[in-house]
Amino acid sequence: MKRTTSIPRPTDAALVSGEAAHPPDSEDRNFVTALARGIELLRAFGPGDDFLGNAELSRRTGIPRPTVSRLTYTLASLGYLVYVEGHEKYRIGQSAMLPGQRYLSGAGIRNIAQPLMQSLAFATGCTVALAAPDRHDMLYLEVCQPRGALVMRLTPGSRLPMATSAIGRAWLAGLPAARRGAVLEQLERHHGARWAGVRSKLDRALREHARRGFCVAHAEWDRSVSGAAAPVRLADGSEVLSINIGGASTRLSPEILEGNLGPRIRELADTLATRLWQPA
């Protein structure tokens, strides 16, 4: 069988827990806290963050500032961060981007997905994106834009909320029931008092996926954006990605999402899954 490259990774519950730097079992000798904290600092950089200083990194991660200073010095020495003297802050370095790029190219995902995604973006005038889970968000791995003026200015590295976006709901729908249950428990802790309303809409989206193979979100996580999405199950089902198609909510009505774009993104997801897992 020809299969995508498998890489060791934490459980889906760990990806959304927000507690990666703090192991649940303090007696776990296999857990390297210093490494986890370094990764936490890299995660703290959002798509709109050009520069962050030690104080802001400490605030975002909850890691003491003296520890942050030692970690940023080490990460900068290794090329994962770059210190910019004019700002007295750090920016993400090229070394931090290599693992994601190698994952995409090593698994054959970019070579297979990008031409198909771009073709659909041109055909529909919508943005098409592929994403993976990261905590309680979905992280864009690849984004293809239509011709003309951009409505959704999202790039690889952009984040969408998992529970309220079409791409996040589709990813959840693609998980086996047991894994989905663990992720939902983490999302409940994250959303707190808002969870009842979020869960109600999420459950409806899961039922819709079971019936028609895709999820939609019309002006939910962002009032100006609407989209449809479907899960992409890689290899033997041990890994799940999600792919969406979207644009301005004023242009993409629920009828367009459900009658046109939803079926098209479902078809693309099925095509990708087939091409990424083929007999040799």
PDB file of N, CA and C in Angstrom, residues 138 162-163 167-176 179-180 183-184 187 202 206 231 240 242:
ATOM      1  N   MET A 138      -8.299  25.554  14.615  1.00  0.00           N
ATOM      2  CA  MET A 138      -7.826  24.865  13.428  1.00  0.00           C
ATOM      3  C   MET A 138      -6.747  25.743  12.803  1.00  0.00           C
ATOM      4  N   MET A 162     -12.267  26.084  16.506  1.00  0.00           N
ATOM      5  CA  MET A 162     -12.665  24.726  16.134  1.00  0.00           C
ATOM      6  C   MET A 162     -14.171  24.503  16.227  1.00  0.00           C
ATOM      7  N   ALA A 163     -14.787  24.964  17.301  1.00  0.00           N
ATOM      8  CA  ALA A 163     -16.181  24.597  17.573  1.00  0.00           C
ATOM      9  C   ALA A 163     -17.198  25.412  16.801  1.00  0.00           C
ATOM     10  N   ILE A 167     -14.763  24.464   9.196  1.00  0.00           N
ATOM     11  CA  ILE A 167     -13.603  23.593   9.063  1.00  0.00           C
ATOM     12  C   ILE A 167     -13.315  22.842  10.360  1.00  0.00           C
ATOM     13  N   GLY A 168     -13.578  23.485  11.503  1.00  0.00           N
ATOM     14  CA  GLY A 168     -13.405  22.798  12.781  1.00  0.00           C
ATOM     15  C   GLY A 168     -14.470  21.752  13.020  1.00  0.00           C
ATOM     16  N   ARG A 169     -15.694  22.077  12.703  1.00  0.00           N
ATOM     17  CA  ARG A 169     -16.785  21.122  12.880  1.00  0.00           C
ATOM     18  C   ARG A 169     -16.591  19.907  11.984  1.00  0.00           C
ATOM     19  N   ALA A 170     -16.109  20.141  10.761  1.00  0.00           N
ATOM     20  CA  ALA A 170     -15.886  19.019   9.849  1.00  0.00           C
ATOM     21  C   ALA A 170     -14.780  18.114  10.384  1.00  0.00           C
ATOM     22  N   TRP A 171     -13.739  18.716  10.953  1.00  0.00           N
ATOM     23  CA  TRP A 171     -12.675  17.892  11.530  1.00  0.00           C
ATOM     24  C   TRP A 171     -13.221  17.022  12.664  1.00  0.00           C
ATOM     25  N   LEU A 172     -14.013  17.618  13.537  1.00  0.00           N
ATOM     26  CA  LEU A 172     -14.618  16.851  14.625  1.00  0.00           C
ATOM     27  C   LEU A 172     -15.505  15.737  14.083  1.00  0.00           C
ATOM     28  N   ALA A 173     -16.245  16.035  13.025  1.00  0.00           N
ATOM     29  CA  ALA A 173     -17.127  15.024  12.436  1.00  0.00           C
ATOM     30  C   ALA A 173     -16.341  13.860  11.861  1.00  0.00           C
ATOM     31  N   GLY A 174     -15.101  14.107  11.430  1.00  0.00           N
ATOM     32  CA  GLY A 174     -14.303  13.051  10.833  1.00  0.00           C
ATOM     33  C   GLY A 174     -13.621  12.135  11.824  1.00  0.00           C
ATOM     34  N   LEU A 175     -13.667  12.468  13.117  1.00  0.00           N
ATOM     35  CA  LEU A 175     -13.006  11.655  14.129  1.00  0.00           C
ATOM     36  C   LEU A 175     -13.848  10.440  14.522  1.00  0.00           C
ATOM     37  N   PRO A 176     -13.202   9.350  14.916  1.00  0.00           N
ATOM     38  CA  PRO A 176     -13.944   8.258  15.560  1.00  0.00           C
ATOM     39  C   PRO A 176     -14.623   8.779  16.822  1.00  0.00           C
ATOM     40  N   ARG A 179     -12.511   9.348  20.112  1.00  0.00           N
ATOM     41  CA  ARG A 179     -11.586  10.482  20.040  1.00  0.00           C
ATOM     42  C   ARG A 179     -12.353  11.799  20.056  1.00  0.00           C
ATOM     43  N   ARG A 180     -13.486  11.848  19.378  1.00  0.00           N
ATOM     44  CA  ARG A 180     -14.280  13.076  19.376  1.00  0.00           C
ATOM     45  C   ARG A 180     -14.750  13.413  20.783  1.00  0.00           C
ATOM     46  N   VAL A 183     -12.032  15.154  22.758  1.00  0.00           N
ATOM     47  CA  VAL A 183     -11.824  16.533  22.314  1.00  0.00           C
ATOM     48  C   VAL A 183     -12.960  17.426  22.800  1.00  0.00           C
ATOM     49  N   LEU A 184     -14.187  16.937  22.750  1.00  0.00           N
ATOM     50  CA  LEU A 184     -15.323  17.736  23.194  1.00  0.00           C
ATOM     51  C   LEU A 184     -15.219  18.084  24.677  1.00  0.00           C
ATOM     52  N   LEU A 187     -12.926  20.994  24.825  1.00  0.00           N
ATOM     53  CA  LEU A 187     -13.581  22.198  24.322  1.00  0.00           C
ATOM     54  C   LEU A 187     -14.587  22.747  25.338  1.00  0.00           C
ATOM     55  N   LEU A 202     -22.990  22.898  17.426  1.00  0.00           N
ATOM     56  CA  LEU A 202     -22.036  21.886  17.005  1.00  0.00           C
ATOM     57  C   LEU A 202     -22.720  20.537  16.781  1.00  0.00           C
ATOM     58  N   LEU A 206     -22.871  18.262  13.375  1.00  0.00           N
ATOM     59  CA  LEU A 206     -22.475  16.854  13.289  1.00  0.00           C
ATOM     60  C   LEU A 206     -23.584  16.010  12.675  1.00  0.00           C
ATOM     61  N   PRO A 231     -14.225  16.662   6.220  1.00  0.00           N
ATOM     62  CA  PRO A 231     -13.005  16.043   6.745  1.00  0.00           C
ATOM     63  C   PRO A 231     -12.246  15.299   5.661  1.00  0.00           C
ATOM     64  N   VAL A 240      -6.634  12.900  10.725  1.00  0.00           N
ATOM     65  CA  VAL A 240      -7.736  13.580  10.044  1.00  0.00           C
ATOM     66  C   VAL A 240      -7.357  15.044   9.856  1.00  0.00           C
ATOM     67  N   SER A 242      -8.885  18.715   7.639  1.00  0.00           N
ATOM     68  CA  SER A 242     -10.177  19.262   7.237  1.00  0.00           C
ATOM     69  C   SER A 242      -9.942  20.296   6.152  1.00  0.00           C
TER      70      SER A 242
END
